[in-house]
Amino acid sequence: MATSTPIPLLFRVLRLLAGLQYVLSAVGVVFMLAFSLYDLTRPHDLAFITLQRTAAAQGQLGETQADSLLASHRPGLHYFVAKSNQQRLIYREPNTSKRLVLNLLGVNNSSLGRSSLALTLFSMLTGRMLFHMLRDLRLDTPFTELNARRIRGLALLMIGIDVYEFLAVNALRILVPAFPLGDGAAGTVTPYLILDPSLGGFGSWKFGLVLLVIAAIYQRGVQMAREAELTI
Amino acid sequence: MPIVVNLDVMLARRKMSLSALAAAVDITLANLSVLKSGKAKAIRFSTLEAICKALHCQPADLLEYVPDT
């Protein structure tokens, strides 16, 4: 009978952290859903979008642009609040169902900081997969079909979160009406919208693709392990 | 698979049980059963050597090539 190799301390610590991430994110998902629904009943609900004045080169609002926007602005659905070097475009949506969609997209984050339902769900699922993977890991037989599937799942999640972000930003542009800029030539501010709790071009799809390749190699490892098992 | 393991034939000739062979060659009964039933994908030279030694036979007595039709 072969003695099992003990799991290294690092793996045990990671397993603990992944478990914590899973549980806390699960609580977060429940809270996020509850908040999105509760928020609808409040009379002063606001979705807001941050416009950065400092990074005009990256498609954000330039200093002069922002000033002319402020000068020409007449109160309506949108109004501005200054926040250090940023202008916060506060947007009031009168339609309840539209507000729910905006809340679920993560536009309204007045109480939760940088987060959204999708991100919390992503965090929960990755934490869960990592925890289960490290829990079932045996160093004597590391290649299992289940773990191969989990790595593939993680890869698809990482690609999925970026696809989601892309769709969410576009949905946001459709949902939020255009707002004319002061000088006219710059068009509207909607092309400059930031989905506040977005990953900010994290580019996790690249990691996802790498992980897909690793999953394919791991799958071959599973086949080889099965062959080795049947070698007498 | 076109390679047939004739371990059961050799065991019958030597009037030896599978568990006795398992004890003699220090291989688990489960693994020897896999070999006997033809489910094995490969056999190590060391295993082949131990079985040949225990059964006083040649590898050709244990393995046979039967082409697939």
Short mmCIF file of C-alpha atoms in Angstrom, two decimals:
data_model
loop_
_atom_site.label_atom_id
_atom_site.label_comp_id
_atom_site.label_asym_id
_atom_site.label_seq_id
_atom_site.Cartn_x
_atom_site.Cartn_y
_atom_site.Cartn_z
CA MET A 1 0.00 0.00 0.00
CA ALA A 2 1.49 3.33 -1.08
CA THR A 3 1.64 6.08 1.53
CA SER A 4 0.02 9.32 0.42
CA THR A 5 2.24 12.37 -0.07
CA PRO A 6 1.28 15.17 2.33
CA ILE A 7 -0.18 18.33 0.79
CA PRO A 8 2.29 21.26 1.06
CA LEU A 9 1.48 24.09 3.46
CA LEU A 10 1.12 26.57 0.59
CA PHE A 11 -1.66 24.49 -0.95
CA ARG A 12 -3.45 24.26 2.38
CA VAL A 13 -3.25 28.03 2.87
CA LEU A 14 -4.50 28.59 -0.69
CA ARG A 15 -7.34 26.17 -0.08
CA LEU A 16 -8.33 28.10 3.02
CA LEU A 17 -8.21 31.42 1.14
CA ALA A 18 -10.22 30.00 -1.77
CA GLY A 19 -12.80 28.69 0.69
CA LEU A 20 -13.03 32.10 2.33
CA GLN A 21 -13.38 33.77 -1.07
CA TYR A 22 -16.18 31.34 -1.95
CA VAL A 23 -18.15 31.91 1.26
CA LEU A 24 -17.69 35.68 1.41
CA SER A 25 -18.55 36.12 -2.27
CA ALA A 26 -21.64 33.96 -1.85
CA VAL A 27 -22.76 36.31 0.95
CA GLY A 28 -21.88 39.20 -1.38
CA VAL A 29 -24.06 37.81 -4.18
CA VAL A 30 -27.05 37.55 -1.85
CA PHE A 31 -26.39 41.05 -0.53
CA MET A 32 -25.93 42.45 -4.03
CA LEU A 33 -29.23 40.98 -5.24
CA ALA A 34 -31.05 42.18 -2.14
CA PHE A 35 -29.50 45.63 -2.51
CA SER A 36 -30.44 45.90 -6.20
CA LEU A 37 -34.07 45.14 -5.35
CA TYR A 38 -34.17 47.27 -2.20
CA ASP A 39 -32.65 50.20 -4.05
CA LEU A 40 -35.64 50.35 -6.40
CA THR A 41 -37.93 51.37 -3.57
CA ARG A 42 -35.80 54.35 -2.59
CA PRO A 43 -36.95 57.69 -4.00
CA HIS A 44 -33.43 59.13 -4.49
CA ASP A 45 -31.82 56.22 -6.24
CA LEU A 46 -28.96 57.29 -8.44
CA ALA A 47 -26.81 55.56 -10.96
CA PHE A 48 -23.52 57.31 -11.41
CA ILE A 49 -20.68 57.26 -13.83
CA THR A 50 -17.23 58.63 -13.15
CA LEU A 51 -15.66 60.84 -15.77
CA GLN A 52 -11.95 61.29 -15.35
CA ARG A 53 -10.63 64.71 -16.19
CA THR A 54 -7.00 63.72 -16.10
CA ALA A 55 -6.77 61.01 -18.73
CA ALA A 56 -8.00 62.74 -21.86
CA ALA A 57 -5.54 60.81 -24.00
CA GLN A 58 -7.25 57.56 -23.10
CA GLY A 59 -10.62 58.66 -24.39
CA GLN A 60 -11.65 60.32 -21.17
CA LEU A 61 -12.87 63.83 -20.68
CA GLY A 62 -10.18 66.51 -21.18
CA GLU A 63 -9.70 69.40 -18.78
CA THR A 64 -11.19 72.07 -21.10
CA GLN A 65 -13.88 69.71 -22.29
CA ALA A 66 -14.96 69.06 -18.72
CA ASP A 67 -14.99 72.78 -17.93
CA SER A 68 -17.12 73.67 -20.95
CA LEU A 69 -19.40 70.76 -20.13
CA LEU A 70 -19.88 72.07 -16.61
CA ALA A 71 -20.45 75.64 -17.85
CA SER A 72 -23.04 74.66 -20.43
CA HIS A 73 -24.80 72.13 -18.27
CA ARG A 74 -28.45 72.56 -17.48
CA PRO A 75 -29.97 70.29 -14.82
CA GLY A 76 -32.04 67.42 -16.17
CA LEU A 77 -31.61 63.67 -15.97
CA HIS A 78 -27.89 64.23 -15.44
CA TYR A 79 -26.03 66.45 -13.04
CA PHE A 80 -22.43 66.73 -11.92
CA VAL A 81 -20.73 66.33 -8.59
CA ALA A 82 -17.03 67.14 -8.25
CA LYS A 83 -14.99 64.42 -6.60
CA SER A 84 -11.29 65.32 -6.23
CA ASN A 85 -9.92 65.35 -9.80
CA GLN A 86 -12.91 63.56 -11.23
CA GLN A 87 -16.38 64.68 -12.21
CA ARG A 88 -19.09 62.35 -11.21
CA LEU A 89 -21.97 62.35 -13.63
CA ILE A 90 -25.02 61.58 -11.57
CA TYR A 91 -27.79 60.14 -13.61
CA ARG A 92 -31.36 59.76 -12.40
CA GLU A 93 -33.34 57.06 -14.17
CA PRO A 94 -37.11 57.41 -13.74
CA ASN A 95 -37.95 54.00 -15.24
CA THR A 96 -37.97 51.28 -12.53
CA SER A 97 -37.19 48.28 -14.74
CA LYS A 98 -34.39 50.16 -16.45
CA ARG A 99 -33.08 51.09 -13.02
CA LEU A 100 -33.08 47.42 -12.01
CA VAL A 101 -31.03 46.53 -15.09
CA LEU A 102 -28.59 49.35 -14.32
CA ASN A 103 -28.33 48.18 -10.73
CA LEU A 104 -27.70 44.57 -11.77
CA LEU A 105 -25.09 45.74 -14.27
CA GLY A 106 -23.34 47.35 -11.32
CA VAL A 107 -23.83 50.98 -12.27
CA ASN A 108 -25.36 51.86 -8.94
CA ASN A 109 -22.74 51.15 -6.36
CA SER A 110 -23.32 53.93 -3.88
CA SER A 111 -23.00 51.65 -0.87
CA LEU A 112 -20.77 48.86 -2.09
CA GLY A 113 -17.75 50.52 -3.62
CA ARG A 114 -16.25 48.87 -6.66
CA SER A 115 -18.25 45.76 -7.26
CA SER A 116 -21.18 44.35 -9.16
CA LEU A 117 -23.29 41.23 -9.19
CA ALA A 118 -21.34 39.71 -12.08
CA LEU A 119 -17.98 40.33 -10.42
CA THR A 120 -19.15 38.88 -7.11
CA LEU A 121 -20.58 35.88 -8.92
CA PHE A 122 -17.29 35.48 -10.79
CA SER A 123 -15.37 35.70 -7.53
CA MET A 124 -17.68 33.14 -5.91
CA LEU A 125 -17.40 30.63 -8.75
CA THR A 126 -13.61 30.91 -9.07
CA GLY A 127 -13.26 30.57 -5.30
CA ARG A 128 -15.50 27.51 -5.34
CA MET A 129 -13.64 25.80 -8.17
CA LEU A 130 -10.24 26.51 -6.65
CA PHE A 131 -11.37 25.30 -3.24
CA HIS A 132 -12.81 22.06 -4.62
CA MET A 133 -9.73 21.52 -6.77
CA LEU A 134 -7.36 21.91 -3.83
CA ARG A 135 -9.62 19.88 -1.56
CA ASP A 136 -9.66 16.87 -3.92
CA LEU A 137 -5.98 17.17 -4.83
CA ARG A 138 -3.87 14.11 -4.06
CA LEU A 139 -0.25 14.51 -5.03
CA ASP A 140 0.03 10.77 -5.76
CA THR A 141 -2.76 10.98 -8.33
CA PRO A 142 -2.96 14.65 -9.34
CA PHE A 143 -4.49 14.09 -12.78
CA THR A 144 -8.21 13.57 -12.47
CA GLU A 145 -10.97 14.12 -14.97
CA LEU A 146 -12.82 16.32 -12.48
CA ASN A 147 -9.86 18.67 -12.02
CA ALA A 148 -9.36 18.91 -15.79
CA ARG A 149 -12.98 19.99 -16.07
CA ARG A 150 -12.50 22.53 -13.27
CA ILE A 151 -9.47 24.10 -14.96
CA ARG A 152 -11.48 24.33 -18.17
CA GLY A 153 -14.32 25.91 -16.19
CA LEU A 154 -11.96 28.50 -14.69
CA ALA A 155 -10.66 29.32 -18.17
CA LEU A 156 -14.16 29.80 -19.55
CA LEU A 157 -15.09 31.94 -16.53
CA MET A 158 -12.10 34.20 -17.14
CA ILE A 159 -13.02 34.62 -20.79
CA GLY A 160 -16.67 34.99 -19.83
CA ILE A 161 -16.09 37.86 -17.40
CA ASP A 162 -14.40 39.87 -20.13
CA VAL A 163 -17.17 39.10 -22.60
CA TYR A 164 -19.64 40.15 -19.93
CA GLU A 165 -17.77 43.39 -19.31
CA PHE A 166 -17.81 44.18 -23.03
CA LEU A 167 -21.55 43.48 -23.27
CA ALA A 168 -22.28 45.36 -20.05
CA VAL A 169 -20.47 48.49 -21.21
CA ASN A 170 -22.35 48.39 -24.51
CA ALA A 171 -25.66 47.77 -22.74
CA LEU A 172 -24.89 50.75 -20.53
CA ARG A 173 -24.29 52.95 -23.56
CA ILE A 174 -27.64 51.91 -24.97
CA LEU A 175 -29.50 52.31 -21.67
CA VAL A 176 -28.12 55.72 -20.68
CA PRO A 177 -29.34 58.48 -23.01
CA ALA A 178 -26.77 60.63 -24.78
CA PHE A 179 -25.73 63.82 -23.09
CA PRO A 180 -24.52 66.68 -25.30
CA LEU A 181 -21.08 68.06 -24.62
CA GLY A 182 -20.63 71.84 -24.47
CA ASP A 183 -18.55 72.33 -27.60
CA GLY A 184 -20.75 70.16 -29.82
CA ALA A 185 -17.81 68.72 -31.75
CA ALA A 186 -17.10 66.17 -29.05
CA GLY A 187 -20.51 64.60 -29.45
CA THR A 188 -21.91 63.03 -26.37
CA VAL A 189 -20.44 61.82 -23.10
CA THR A 190 -21.89 58.34 -23.51
CA PRO A 191 -18.89 57.10 -25.52
CA TYR A 192 -16.75 58.05 -22.51
CA LEU A 193 -18.84 56.21 -19.97
CA ILE A 194 -17.07 54.01 -17.51
CA LEU A 195 -19.01 51.19 -16.04
CA ASP A 196 -17.91 52.10 -12.57
CA PRO A 197 -17.32 48.62 -11.20
CA SER A 198 -15.74 47.29 -14.37
CA LEU A 199 -12.48 45.41 -14.46
CA GLY A 200 -10.91 48.34 -16.27
CA GLY A 201 -9.43 46.38 -19.15
CA PHE A 202 -8.09 43.65 -16.94
CA GLY A 203 -7.73 41.45 -20.00
CA SER A 204 -8.55 38.25 -18.16
CA TRP A 205 -9.49 36.59 -21.46
CA LYS A 206 -5.76 36.27 -22.16
CA PHE A 207 -5.27 34.36 -18.93
CA GLY A 208 -8.39 32.40 -19.85
CA LEU A 209 -6.90 31.34 -23.18
CA VAL A 210 -3.64 30.32 -21.48
CA LEU A 211 -5.64 28.37 -18.95
CA LEU A 212 -7.54 26.64 -21.78
CA VAL A 213 -4.22 25.48 -23.22
CA ILE A 214 -3.12 24.27 -19.77
CA ALA A 215 -6.46 22.47 -19.41
CA ALA A 216 -5.86 20.67 -22.72
CA ILE A 217 -2.37 19.62 -21.57
CA TYR A 218 -3.79 18.55 -18.22
CA GLN A 219 -6.40 16.48 -20.06
CA ARG A 220 -3.56 14.61 -21.78
CA GLY A 221 -2.05 14.09 -18.31
CA VAL A 222 -5.32 12.49 -17.23
CA GLN A 223 -5.12 10.08 -20.19
CA MET A 224 -1.50 9.25 -19.42
CA ALA A 225 -2.31 8.68 -15.74
CA ARG A 226 -5.09 6.28 -16.79
CA GLU A 227 -2.67 4.39 -19.05
CA ALA A 228 -0.07 4.26 -16.27
CA GLU A 229 -2.71 2.82 -13.94
CA LEU A 230 -3.22 -0.07 -16.37
CA THR A 231 0.51 -0.77 -16.63
CA ILE A 232 1.24 -3.80 -14.48
CA MET B 1 -6.18 -5.85 -28.52
CA PRO B 2 -4.21 -8.35 -30.62
CA ILE B 3 -1.91 -9.26 -27.72
CA VAL B 4 -3.49 -12.00 -25.63
CA VAL B 5 -2.28 -12.77 -22.10
CA ASN B 6 -2.32 -16.49 -21.40
CA LEU B 7 -1.66 -16.15 -17.70
CA ASP B 8 -4.65 -18.32 -16.77
CA VAL B 9 -3.36 -21.15 -18.99
CA MET B 10 0.08 -21.06 -17.37
CA LEU B 11 -1.45 -20.93 -13.89
CA ALA B 12 -3.56 -23.99 -14.69
CA ARG B 13 -0.51 -25.85 -16.03
CA ARG B 14 1.50 -25.06 -12.92
CA LYS B 15 -1.57 -25.75 -10.74
CA MET B 16 -1.08 -22.42 -9.04
CA SER B 17 -3.74 -20.00 -7.84
CA LEU B 18 -3.72 -16.32 -8.73
CA SER B 19 -3.35 -15.32 -5.06
CA ALA B 20 -0.35 -17.68 -4.66
CA LEU B 21 1.26 -16.05 -7.70
CA ALA B 22 0.46 -12.61 -6.32
CA ALA B 23 2.28 -13.49 -3.11
CA ALA B 24 5.23 -14.98 -5.03
CA VAL B 25 5.79 -11.99 -7.35
CA ASP B 26 4.82 -9.29 -4.85
CA ILE B 27 2.10 -7.76 -7.05
CA THR B 28 -1.36 -7.00 -5.75
CA LEU B 29 -4.11 -9.46 -6.61
CA ALA B 30 -6.07 -6.63 -8.18
CA ASN B 31 -3.25 -5.82 -10.59
CA LEU B 32 -2.75 -9.48 -11.50
CA SER B 33 -6.49 -9.75 -12.17
CA VAL B 34 -6.25 -6.78 -14.54
CA LEU B 35 -3.40 -8.57 -16.34
CA LYS B 36 -5.26 -11.90 -16.46
CA SER B 37 -8.48 -10.40 -17.74
CA GLY B 38 -6.64 -8.68 -20.61
CA LYS B 39 -7.53 -5.15 -19.47
CA ALA B 40 -3.89 -4.16 -18.97
CA LYS B 41 -2.43 -1.59 -21.39
CA ALA B 42 1.22 -2.50 -20.77
CA ILE B 43 3.43 -4.81 -18.76
CA ARG B 44 6.76 -3.89 -17.19
CA PHE B 45 9.79 -6.07 -17.91
CA SER B 46 10.30 -6.42 -14.15
CA THR B 47 6.76 -7.80 -13.76
CA LEU B 48 7.25 -10.15 -16.72
CA GLU B 49 10.53 -11.32 -15.23
CA ALA B 50 8.97 -11.98 -11.82
CA ILE B 51 6.06 -13.94 -13.32
CA CYS B 52 8.36 -15.99 -15.60
CA LYS B 53 10.54 -16.76 -12.60
CA ALA B 54 7.59 -17.82 -10.44
CA LEU B 55 5.94 -19.92 -13.15
CA HIS B 56 9.21 -21.29 -14.66
CA CYS B 57 8.25 -20.23 -18.14
CA GLN B 58 9.20 -17.94 -21.04
CA PRO B 59 7.49 -14.62 -21.95
CA ALA B 60 6.17 -16.36 -25.08
CA ASP B 61 4.27 -18.78 -22.85
CA LEU B 62 2.41 -15.85 -21.33
CA LEU B 63 1.91 -13.57 -24.33
CA GLU B 64 0.49 -14.39 -27.72
CA TYR B 65 -0.14 -12.31 -30.82
CA VAL B 66 -3.54 -12.87 -32.42
CA PRO B 67 -4.24 -10.42 -35.27
CA ASP B 68 -7.59 -8.68 -35.27
CA THR B 69 -9.83 -9.92 -38.03
#
